[in-house]
Amino acid sequence: MHRKIIHIDMDAFYASIEQRDNPDYRGKPIVVGGSPEGRGGVVATASYEARKFGIRSAMPSKKALELCPQVIFIVPRFDVYKTVSGQLRAIFSRYTDLIEPLSLDEAFLDVTEDKQGIASAIDIATAIRTAIKTELNLTASAGISINKFLAKIASDMNKPDGQTFIGPSRVESFMEALPVEKFFGVGKVTAAKMKSLGLFTGADLKKKEEAELVRHFGKTGHFYYKIARGIDDRPVQPDRETKSLAAEDTFQVDLTTLEEMTPQLEKIAGTVTNRLVRNQLKGRTITVKIKYADFRQITRSRSLSRATDNLATILQTAIDLLSASGLENKKIRLLGIAISNFDGDGSDSPASPDLNGGQLQLF
Ligand code: DCP
Ligand code: MG
């Protein structure tokens, strides 16, 4: 008996809301976030009209302006996006209580048993998208399959305003044909490593013994072994609170000096800060993860007096923690930054035993 999992992802979320609420923006290339003078700031998202010019999320606004001089920059209205996110959740909850939001515009739904007895996950996804269109005047895309991994990939296959079903009988052939860089959770470095091992698709992964994958990729090797066979047992976890946000990067070449590490740390801090802002979170505890060339790993934390989402503050704290960790004669292969102890989540003791005891779970 297979589960029925739906992944819903809104189309050009912030930009679509702005176009909905202001007729002057409709049909035009618009960008939410960034500064119009191209003086810094990055694009949060671009309307599909702007994407035709090559504008993408996380692109510097300067670059966006170069690609499309007539692009309109819009200041984000997070309160509105949050309200819409709540309205989306209300629509989902007509069909199931097993809802796991991933961000304001994205969620997994387990509709194995749906509240209305519709039974067909395809019909439920269609009904949800219709409700979003008629009630909220926005469009969403959906992926429907037997687990989270496949549903998430599927929701991207027919964007915008579309849906894709990967049924049980198609799972095996779909996974075999899937390029490793399309795997949800496989970053650039892992993809490059896979390719260097001759692993280009799910079919290549499937030919490897589990022990060999674990030897190359550590614990994640177990996951690759299973997912190559279309198996992903992770449950849809309702009400999973965001306890921490993290980003990390593995380097092609081990780093040895703080001068080499600082720009990398800056990039990682930028990613974390963006995600804090996107999720409207501020955190008080900053944790740095360091993995050495010999795979040993340490974490170092510091709690600030006030919660922050400020790039400079987070970066400086991370640099301080890194320098205090003792870098002499060390080769570093991975750096990560996690922010936790969010404002309003109640766990504001600086020496939270939860954190000091279980820092690894942050990443
Ligand atoms: N976002 C952001 N910074 C990023 C990526 C996204 O601030 N680097 C924000 C703006 C997006 C929203 O999160 O509207 C949702 O992100 P998605 O990745 O789902 O992108 P969109 O919904 O904008 O577009 P798509 O139609 O590709 O899903
Ligand atoms: Mg989206």
CSV table of C-alpha atoms and ligand atoms in Angstrom, one decimal:
chain,number,residue,atom,x,y,z
A,1,MET,CA,0.0,0.0,0.0
A,2,HIS,CA,1.6,3.2,-1.2
A,3,ARG,CA,1.2,6.6,0.5
A,4,LYS,CA,-0.3,9.5,-1.4
A,5,ILE,CA,1.9,12.6,-1.1
A,6,ILE,CA,1.3,16.0,-2.7
A,7,HIS,CA,3.9,18.8,-2.9
A,8,ILE,CA,2.4,22.2,-3.5
A,9,ASP,CA,4.6,25.2,-4.6
A,10,MET,CA,3.2,28.6,-5.5
A,11,ASP,CA,4.3,30.1,-8.8
A,12,ALA,CA,6.6,33.2,-8.6
A,13,PHE,CA,5.0,33.6,-5.1
A,14,TYR,CA,6.0,37.2,-4.0
A,15,ALA,CA,5.8,38.5,-7.6
A,16,SER,CA,2.4,36.9,-8.4
A,17,ILE,CA,1.0,38.5,-5.2
A,18,GLU,CA,2.3,41.9,-6.3
A,19,GLN,CA,0.8,41.5,-9.8
A,20,ARG,CA,-2.5,40.4,-8.3
A,21,ASP,CA,-2.7,43.4,-6.0
A,22,ASN,CA,-1.5,46.1,-8.5
A,23,PRO,CA,-2.9,46.0,-12.1
A,24,ASP,CA,0.0,48.2,-13.3
A,25,TYR,CA,2.4,45.3,-12.7
A,26,ARG,CA,0.5,42.6,-14.6
A,27,GLY,CA,2.1,41.3,-17.7
A,28,LYS,CA,5.3,43.1,-16.9
A,29,PRO,CA,8.8,42.1,-15.9
A,30,ILE,CA,8.9,42.8,-12.1
A,31,VAL,CA,11.3,41.8,-9.4
A,32,VAL,CA,10.6,41.7,-5.7
A,33,GLY,CA,13.6,42.7,-3.5
A,34,GLY,CA,16.8,44.3,-4.5
A,35,SER,CA,17.3,48.0,-5.1
A,36,PRO,CA,16.3,49.7,-8.4
A,37,GLU,CA,19.5,51.7,-8.7
A,38,GLY,CA,21.4,48.4,-8.8
A,39,ARG,CA,23.2,49.5,-5.7
A,40,GLY,CA,23.2,46.2,-3.9
A,41,GLY,CA,20.6,43.8,-2.7
A,42,VAL,CA,19.5,40.6,-4.4
A,43,VAL,CA,16.4,39.6,-6.2
A,44,ALA,CA,14.0,37.6,-3.9
A,45,THR,CA,11.9,36.5,-6.9
A,46,ALA,CA,11.1,37.6,-10.4
A,47,SER,CA,7.8,37.5,-12.4
A,48,TYR,CA,7.7,35.0,-15.2
A,49,GLU,CA,7.9,37.9,-17.6
A,50,ALA,CA,11.2,39.0,-16.0
A,51,ARG,CA,12.5,35.4,-16.0
A,52,LYS,CA,12.4,35.5,-19.9
A,53,PHE,CA,15.3,38.0,-19.6
A,54,GLY,CA,17.2,35.5,-17.5
A,55,ILE,CA,16.5,37.2,-14.1
A,56,ARG,CA,16.5,34.7,-11.2
A,57,SER,CA,16.1,34.6,-7.4
A,58,ALA,CA,19.3,35.5,-5.5
A,59,MET,CA,20.7,37.5,-8.5
A,60,PRO,CA,22.2,40.9,-7.6
A,61,SER,CA,19.8,43.7,-8.6
A,62,LYS,CA,22.5,45.3,-10.6
A,63,LYS,CA,22.7,42.2,-12.8
A,64,ALA,CA,18.9,42.1,-13.1
A,65,LEU,CA,18.9,45.7,-14.3
A,66,GLU,CA,21.5,44.9,-16.9
A,67,LEU,CA,19.5,42.0,-18.3
A,68,CYS,CA,16.3,44.0,-18.4
A,69,PRO,CA,16.6,47.8,-18.1
A,70,GLN,CA,12.8,48.3,-17.9
A,71,VAL,CA,12.4,45.9,-15.0
A,72,ILE,CA,10.3,47.2,-12.1
A,73,PHE,CA,11.7,46.7,-8.6
A,74,ILE,CA,9.2,46.2,-5.8
A,75,VAL,CA,9.7,46.4,-2.0
A,76,PRO,CA,8.6,43.1,-0.4
A,77,ARG,CA,5.4,43.1,1.7
A,78,PHE,CA,6.2,40.2,4.0
A,79,ASP,CA,3.0,40.7,6.1
A,80,VAL,CA,0.9,40.1,3.0
A,81,TYR,CA,2.9,37.0,1.9
A,82,LYS,CA,2.4,35.6,5.4
A,83,THR,CA,-1.3,36.2,5.3
A,84,VAL,CA,-1.5,34.4,1.9
A,85,SER,CA,0.5,31.6,3.4
A,86,GLY,CA,-2.1,31.2,6.2
A,87,GLN,CA,-4.9,31.2,3.6
A,88,LEU,CA,-3.1,28.4,1.7
A,89,ARG,CA,-2.9,26.4,4.8
A,90,ALA,CA,-6.6,26.8,5.4
A,91,ILE,CA,-7.3,25.4,1.9
A,92,PHE,CA,-4.9,22.5,2.5
A,93,SER,CA,-6.6,21.7,5.8
A,94,ARG,CA,-9.9,21.0,4.1
A,95,TYR,CA,-8.3,17.9,2.7
A,96,THR,CA,-5.8,16.7,5.4
A,97,ASP,CA,-4.3,17.6,8.7
A,98,LEU,CA,-1.0,16.1,7.7
A,99,ILE,CA,0.6,19.3,6.3
A,100,GLU,CA,4.3,20.1,6.5
A,101,PRO,CA,5.2,23.6,5.4
A,102,LEU,CA,8.7,24.0,3.9
A,103,SER,CA,8.4,27.8,3.5
A,104,LEU,CA,5.7,30.4,3.1
A,105,ASP,CA,4.8,29.1,-0.4
A,106,GLU,CA,5.6,25.4,-0.2
A,107,ALA,CA,4.2,22.4,1.7
A,108,PHE,CA,4.0,18.6,1.7
A,109,LEU,CA,0.6,17.0,2.2
A,110,ASP,CA,-0.1,13.4,3.1
A,111,VAL,CA,-3.5,12.6,1.6
A,112,THR,CA,-3.3,8.8,1.9
A,113,GLU,CA,-6.5,9.3,3.9
A,114,ASP,CA,-8.2,12.5,3.0
A,115,LYS,CA,-10.9,14.2,5.0
A,116,GLN,CA,-13.4,14.3,2.2
A,117,GLY,CA,-13.0,10.7,1.0
A,118,ILE,CA,-11.9,11.8,-2.5
A,119,ALA,CA,-9.3,9.1,-2.6
A,120,SER,CA,-7.6,10.3,-5.8
A,121,ALA,CA,-4.6,12.4,-4.9
A,122,ILE,CA,-4.6,13.8,-8.5
A,123,ASP,CA,-8.2,15.0,-7.9
A,124,ILE,CA,-7.2,16.5,-4.6
A,125,ALA,CA,-4.3,18.4,-6.1
A,126,THR,CA,-6.6,19.7,-8.8
A,127,ALA,CA,-9.2,20.8,-6.3
A,128,ILE,CA,-6.5,22.6,-4.2
A,129,ARG,CA,-5.1,24.4,-7.2
A,130,THR,CA,-8.6,25.4,-8.3
A,131,ALA,CA,-9.4,26.7,-4.8
A,132,ILE,CA,-6.2,28.7,-4.8
A,133,LYS,CA,-7.1,30.2,-8.2
A,134,THR,CA,-10.7,31.1,-7.5
A,135,GLU,CA,-10.4,32.2,-3.9
A,136,LEU,CA,-6.9,33.7,-3.8
A,137,ASN,CA,-6.4,34.7,-7.5
A,138,LEU,CA,-3.0,33.0,-7.6
A,139,THR,CA,-1.6,29.9,-9.3
A,140,ALA,CA,0.2,26.9,-7.8
A,141,SER,CA,1.9,23.9,-9.2
A,142,ALA,CA,1.7,20.4,-7.7
A,143,GLY,CA,3.6,17.2,-7.6
A,144,ILE,CA,1.8,14.0,-6.7
A,145,SER,CA,3.6,10.7,-5.9
A,146,ILE,CA,4.3,8.0,-3.3
A,147,ASN,CA,6.9,9.9,-1.2
A,148,LYS,CA,8.3,13.4,-0.5
A,149,PHE,CA,11.3,13.1,-2.7
A,150,LEU,CA,9.3,12.3,-5.8
A,151,ALA,CA,6.5,14.7,-5.1
A,152,LYS,CA,9.0,17.6,-4.7
A,153,ILE,CA,10.7,16.9,-8.0
A,154,ALA,CA,7.3,16.4,-9.7
A,155,SER,CA,5.9,19.8,-8.6
A,156,ASP,CA,8.7,21.5,-10.6
A,157,MET,CA,8.1,19.6,-13.8
A,158,ASN,CA,5.0,21.4,-15.0
A,159,LYS,CA,5.5,24.9,-13.7
A,160,PRO,CA,3.7,27.3,-13.8
A,161,ASP,CA,0.1,26.4,-13.1
A,162,GLY,CA,0.6,22.7,-13.7
A,163,GLN,CA,0.8,19.4,-12.0
A,164,THR,CA,2.6,16.1,-12.5
A,165,PHE,CA,1.8,12.7,-11.2
A,166,ILE,CA,4.5,10.0,-10.8
A,167,GLY,CA,2.5,6.9,-10.1
A,168,PRO,CA,3.9,3.7,-8.5
A,169,SER,CA,4.4,1.9,-11.8
A,170,ARG,CA,6.5,4.9,-13.1
A,171,VAL,CA,8.7,5.3,-10.1
A,172,GLU,CA,11.4,2.9,-11.1
A,173,SER,CA,11.9,4.1,-14.6
A,174,PHE,CA,11.7,7.8,-13.5
A,175,MET,CA,14.4,7.3,-10.9
A,176,GLU,CA,16.7,5.5,-13.3
A,177,ALA,CA,16.5,8.3,-15.8
A,178,LEU,CA,16.9,11.1,-13.2
A,179,PRO,CA,20.2,13.0,-13.5
A,180,VAL,CA,22.0,13.2,-10.1
A,181,GLU,CA,22.1,17.0,-10.1
A,182,LYS,CA,18.3,17.0,-10.1
A,183,PHE,CA,18.2,15.0,-6.9
A,184,PHE,CA,16.7,17.1,-4.1
A,185,GLY,CA,19.4,17.5,-1.5
A,186,VAL,CA,22.4,16.9,-3.8
A,187,GLY,CA,24.5,20.0,-4.1
A,188,LYS,CA,27.1,21.0,-6.7
A,189,VAL,CA,30.0,19.4,-4.9
A,190,THR,CA,28.3,16.1,-4.3
A,191,ALA,CA,27.0,16.0,-7.9
A,192,ALA,CA,30.6,16.6,-9.1
A,193,LYS,CA,31.9,13.9,-6.9
A,194,MET,CA,29.2,11.5,-8.2
A,195,LYS,CA,30.1,12.3,-11.7
A,196,SER,CA,33.8,11.7,-11.0
A,197,LEU,CA,32.8,8.2,-9.8
A,198,GLY,CA,30.8,7.6,-13.0
A,199,LEU,CA,27.5,8.2,-11.4
A,200,PHE,CA,25.3,10.4,-13.7
A,201,THR,CA,21.8,9.1,-13.1
A,202,GLY,CA,19.7,7.1,-10.7
A,203,ALA,CA,20.4,4.0,-12.8
A,204,ASP,CA,24.2,4.4,-12.2
A,205,LEU,CA,23.6,4.8,-8.4
A,206,LYS,CA,21.4,1.7,-8.4
A,207,LYS,CA,24.3,-0.4,-9.7
A,208,LYS,CA,26.4,0.3,-6.6
A,209,GLU,CA,26.4,-1.7,-3.5
A,210,GLU,CA,25.1,0.1,-0.4
A,211,ALA,CA,28.4,-0.3,1.4
A,212,GLU,CA,30.3,1.4,-1.4
A,213,LEU,CA,27.9,4.4,-1.4
A,214,VAL,CA,28.4,4.7,2.4
A,215,ARG,CA,32.1,4.5,1.9
A,216,HIS,CA,32.0,7.4,-0.5
A,217,PHE,CA,29.2,9.6,0.9
A,218,GLY,CA,29.0,8.7,4.6
A,219,LYS,CA,25.6,8.3,6.1
A,220,THR,CA,23.9,9.9,3.1
A,221,GLY,CA,25.0,6.8,1.2
A,222,HIS,CA,22.2,4.9,2.8
A,223,PHE,CA,19.7,7.5,1.5
A,224,TYR,CA,21.1,7.4,-2.0
A,225,TYR,CA,20.9,3.6,-2.1
A,226,LYS,CA,17.2,3.7,-1.1
A,227,ILE,CA,16.2,6.7,-3.2
A,228,ALA,CA,17.8,5.1,-6.4
A,229,ARG,CA,15.1,2.5,-5.8
A,230,GLY,CA,12.4,5.1,-5.3
A,231,ILE,CA,12.2,4.5,-1.6
A,232,ASP,CA,11.8,7.4,0.8
A,233,ASP,CA,10.1,6.7,4.0
A,234,ARG,CA,10.4,10.1,5.6
A,235,PRO,CA,6.9,11.0,7.0
A,236,VAL,CA,5.1,14.3,6.3
A,237,GLN,CA,5.6,16.0,9.7
A,238,PRO,CA,2.9,18.4,10.6
A,239,ASP,CA,3.7,21.3,12.9
A,240,ARG,CA,7.4,20.7,12.6
A,241,GLU,CA,8.7,24.0,14.0
A,242,THR,CA,11.7,25.5,12.6
A,243,LYS,CA,14.2,25.3,15.4
A,244,SER,CA,17.3,26.3,13.4
A,245,LEU,CA,18.4,27.4,9.9
A,246,ALA,CA,21.7,26.3,8.5
A,247,ALA,CA,23.8,26.5,5.4
A,248,GLU,CA,27.1,24.8,4.7
A,249,ASP,CA,29.5,24.4,1.9
A,250,THR,CA,32.0,21.6,1.0
A,251,PHE,CA,35.1,22.9,-0.8
A,252,GLN,CA,36.8,21.4,-3.8
A,253,VAL,CA,40.2,22.0,-2.2
A,254,ASP,CA,40.8,22.0,1.5
A,255,LEU,CA,41.2,25.4,3.1
A,256,THR,CA,44.0,26.3,5.5
A,257,THR,CA,44.0,30.0,6.3
A,258,LEU,CA,41.4,32.4,7.7
A,259,GLU,CA,42.0,34.6,4.6
A,260,GLU,CA,40.8,31.8,2.4
A,261,MET,CA,37.9,30.9,4.7
A,262,THR,CA,36.5,34.4,5.2
A,263,PRO,CA,35.0,34.8,1.7
A,264,GLN,CA,33.5,31.3,1.9
A,265,LEU,CA,32.0,32.1,5.3
A,266,GLU,CA,30.6,35.3,3.8
A,267,LYS,CA,28.8,33.3,1.2
A,268,ILE,CA,27.4,30.9,3.7
A,269,ALA,CA,26.4,33.7,6.0
A,270,GLY,CA,24.6,35.3,3.1
A,271,THR,CA,22.6,32.2,2.4
A,272,VAL,CA,21.6,31.8,6.0
A,273,THR,CA,20.7,35.5,6.3
A,274,ASN,CA,18.5,35.3,3.2
A,275,ARG,CA,16.7,32.3,4.6
A,276,LEU,CA,16.1,34.0,7.9
A,277,VAL,CA,14.6,37.0,6.2
A,278,ARG,CA,12.5,34.8,3.9
A,279,ASN,CA,11.1,33.0,6.9
A,280,GLN,CA,10.8,36.1,9.0
A,281,LEU,CA,13.0,34.7,11.7
A,282,LYS,CA,15.7,36.2,14.0
A,283,GLY,CA,18.0,34.0,16.0
A,284,ARG,CA,20.2,34.5,19.0
A,285,THR,CA,22.6,31.6,18.8
A,286,ILE,CA,25.1,31.2,16.0
A,287,THR,CA,26.9,27.9,15.5
A,288,VAL,CA,29.8,27.2,13.2
A,289,LYS,CA,30.4,23.7,12.0
A,290,ILE,CA,33.9,22.8,10.9
A,291,LYS,CA,34.7,19.5,9.1
A,292,TYR,CA,38.4,18.7,8.7
A,293,ALA,CA,40.1,16.8,5.8
A,294,ASP,CA,40.2,13.7,8.1
A,295,PHE,CA,36.4,14.0,8.5
A,296,ARG,CA,36.6,14.9,12.1
A,297,GLN,CA,33.9,17.5,12.9
A,298,ILE,CA,33.4,20.1,15.6
A,299,THR,CA,30.8,22.8,16.3
A,300,ARG,CA,31.3,26.0,18.2
A,301,SER,CA,28.4,28.2,19.4
A,302,ARG,CA,27.9,31.7,20.8
A,303,SER,CA,24.7,33.3,22.0
A,304,LEU,CA,24.2,37.0,21.4
A,305,SER,CA,22.3,39.3,23.7
A,306,ARG,CA,19.7,39.9,21.0
A,307,ALA,CA,18.2,37.9,18.2
A,308,THR,CA,19.5,38.9,14.8
A,309,ASP,CA,19.1,38.4,11.1
A,310,ASN,CA,21.9,40.8,10.3
A,311,LEU,CA,24.6,39.6,7.8
A,312,ALA,CA,27.5,41.6,9.3
A,313,THR,CA,26.7,40.4,12.9
A,314,ILE,CA,26.3,36.8,11.9
A,315,LEU,CA,29.5,36.9,9.7
A,316,GLN,CA,31.6,38.5,12.4
A,317,THR,CA,30.5,36.0,15.1
A,318,ALA,CA,31.2,33.1,12.7
A,319,ILE,CA,34.7,34.5,12.0
A,320,ASP,CA,35.3,34.9,15.7
A,321,LEU,CA,34.2,31.4,16.4
A,322,LEU,CA,36.3,30.0,13.6
A,323,SER,CA,39.4,31.8,14.6
A,324,ALA,CA,39.0,30.8,18.3
A,325,SER,CA,38.7,27.1,17.2
A,326,GLY,CA,42.5,27.0,16.5
A,327,LEU,CA,43.3,26.8,12.8
A,328,GLU,CA,47.0,26.0,12.9
A,329,ASN,CA,48.0,23.1,10.7
A,330,LYS,CA,44.4,22.2,10.0
A,331,LYS,CA,42.9,21.4,6.7
A,332,ILE,CA,39.2,22.3,6.4
A,333,ARG,CA,36.9,20.7,3.9
A,334,LEU,CA,33.6,22.0,5.0
A,335,LEU,CA,32.2,25.0,6.8
A,336,GLY,CA,28.7,25.7,8.0
A,337,ILE,CA,26.7,28.2,9.9
A,338,ALA,CA,23.5,27.6,11.8
A,339,ILE,CA,21.2,30.1,13.6
A,340,SER,CA,18.9,28.9,16.3
A,341,ASN,CA,17.2,30.2,19.5
A,342,PHE,CA,14.7,32.1,17.5
A,343,ASP,CA,12.8,35.0,18.8
A,344,GLY,CA,9.6,33.8,20.4
A,345,ASP,CA,10.3,30.1,20.4
A,346,GLY,CA,10.7,30.1,24.2
A,347,SER,CA,14.1,28.5,24.3
A,348,ASP,CA,16.1,31.6,25.1
A,349,SER,CA,18.5,30.3,27.7
A,350,PRO,CA,22.0,31.0,26.4
A,351,ALA,CA,23.3,27.7,27.7
A,352,SER,CA,20.3,25.7,26.4
A,353,PRO,CA,21.3,22.1,27.2
A,354,ASP,CA,19.3,21.0,24.1
A,355,LEU,CA,21.7,23.0,21.9
A,356,ASN,CA,25.0,22.2,23.6
A,357,GLY,CA,24.1,18.5,23.8
A,358,GLY,CA,22.9,18.1,20.3
A,359,GLN,CA,24.5,20.6,18.1
A,360,LEU,CA,24.9,18.3,15.2
A,361,GLN,CA,21.2,18.1,14.6
A,362,LEU,CA,21.4,21.7,13.6
A,363,PHE,CA,22.9,20.8,10.3
B,1,DCP,N1,12.7,33.6,-2.2
B,1,DCP,C1,13.7,34.5,-1.7
B,1,DCP,N2,15.0,34.3,-2.0
B,1,DCP,C2,15.4,33.2,-2.8
B,1,DCP,C3,14.4,32.3,-3.3
B,1,DCP,C4,13.1,32.6,-3.0
B,1,DCP,O1,13.4,35.5,-1.0
B,1,DCP,N3,16.7,33.0,-3.1
B,1,DCP,C5,11.3,33.9,-1.8
B,1,DCP,C6,10.6,34.6,-3.0
B,1,DCP,C7,9.8,33.6,-3.6
B,1,DCP,C8,9.4,32.6,-2.5
B,1,DCP,O2,10.6,32.7,-1.6
B,1,DCP,O3,8.6,34.1,-4.2
B,1,DCP,C9,9.2,31.2,-2.9
B,1,DCP,O4,10.4,30.6,-3.5
B,1,DCP,P1,10.4,29.7,-4.8
B,1,DCP,O5,11.7,29.1,-4.9
B,1,DCP,O6,9.2,28.7,-4.7
B,1,DCP,O7,10.2,30.7,-6.0
B,1,DCP,P2,8.9,31.3,-6.6
B,1,DCP,O8,7.7,30.8,-5.9
B,1,DCP,O9,9.1,32.8,-6.6
B,1,DCP,O10,8.9,30.8,-8.1
B,1,DCP,P3,8.6,29.4,-8.7
B,1,DCP,O11,7.4,29.6,-9.6
B,1,DCP,O12,9.8,29.0,-9.4
B,1,DCP,O13,8.3,28.5,-7.5
B,2,MG,MG,7.3,28.8,-5.6
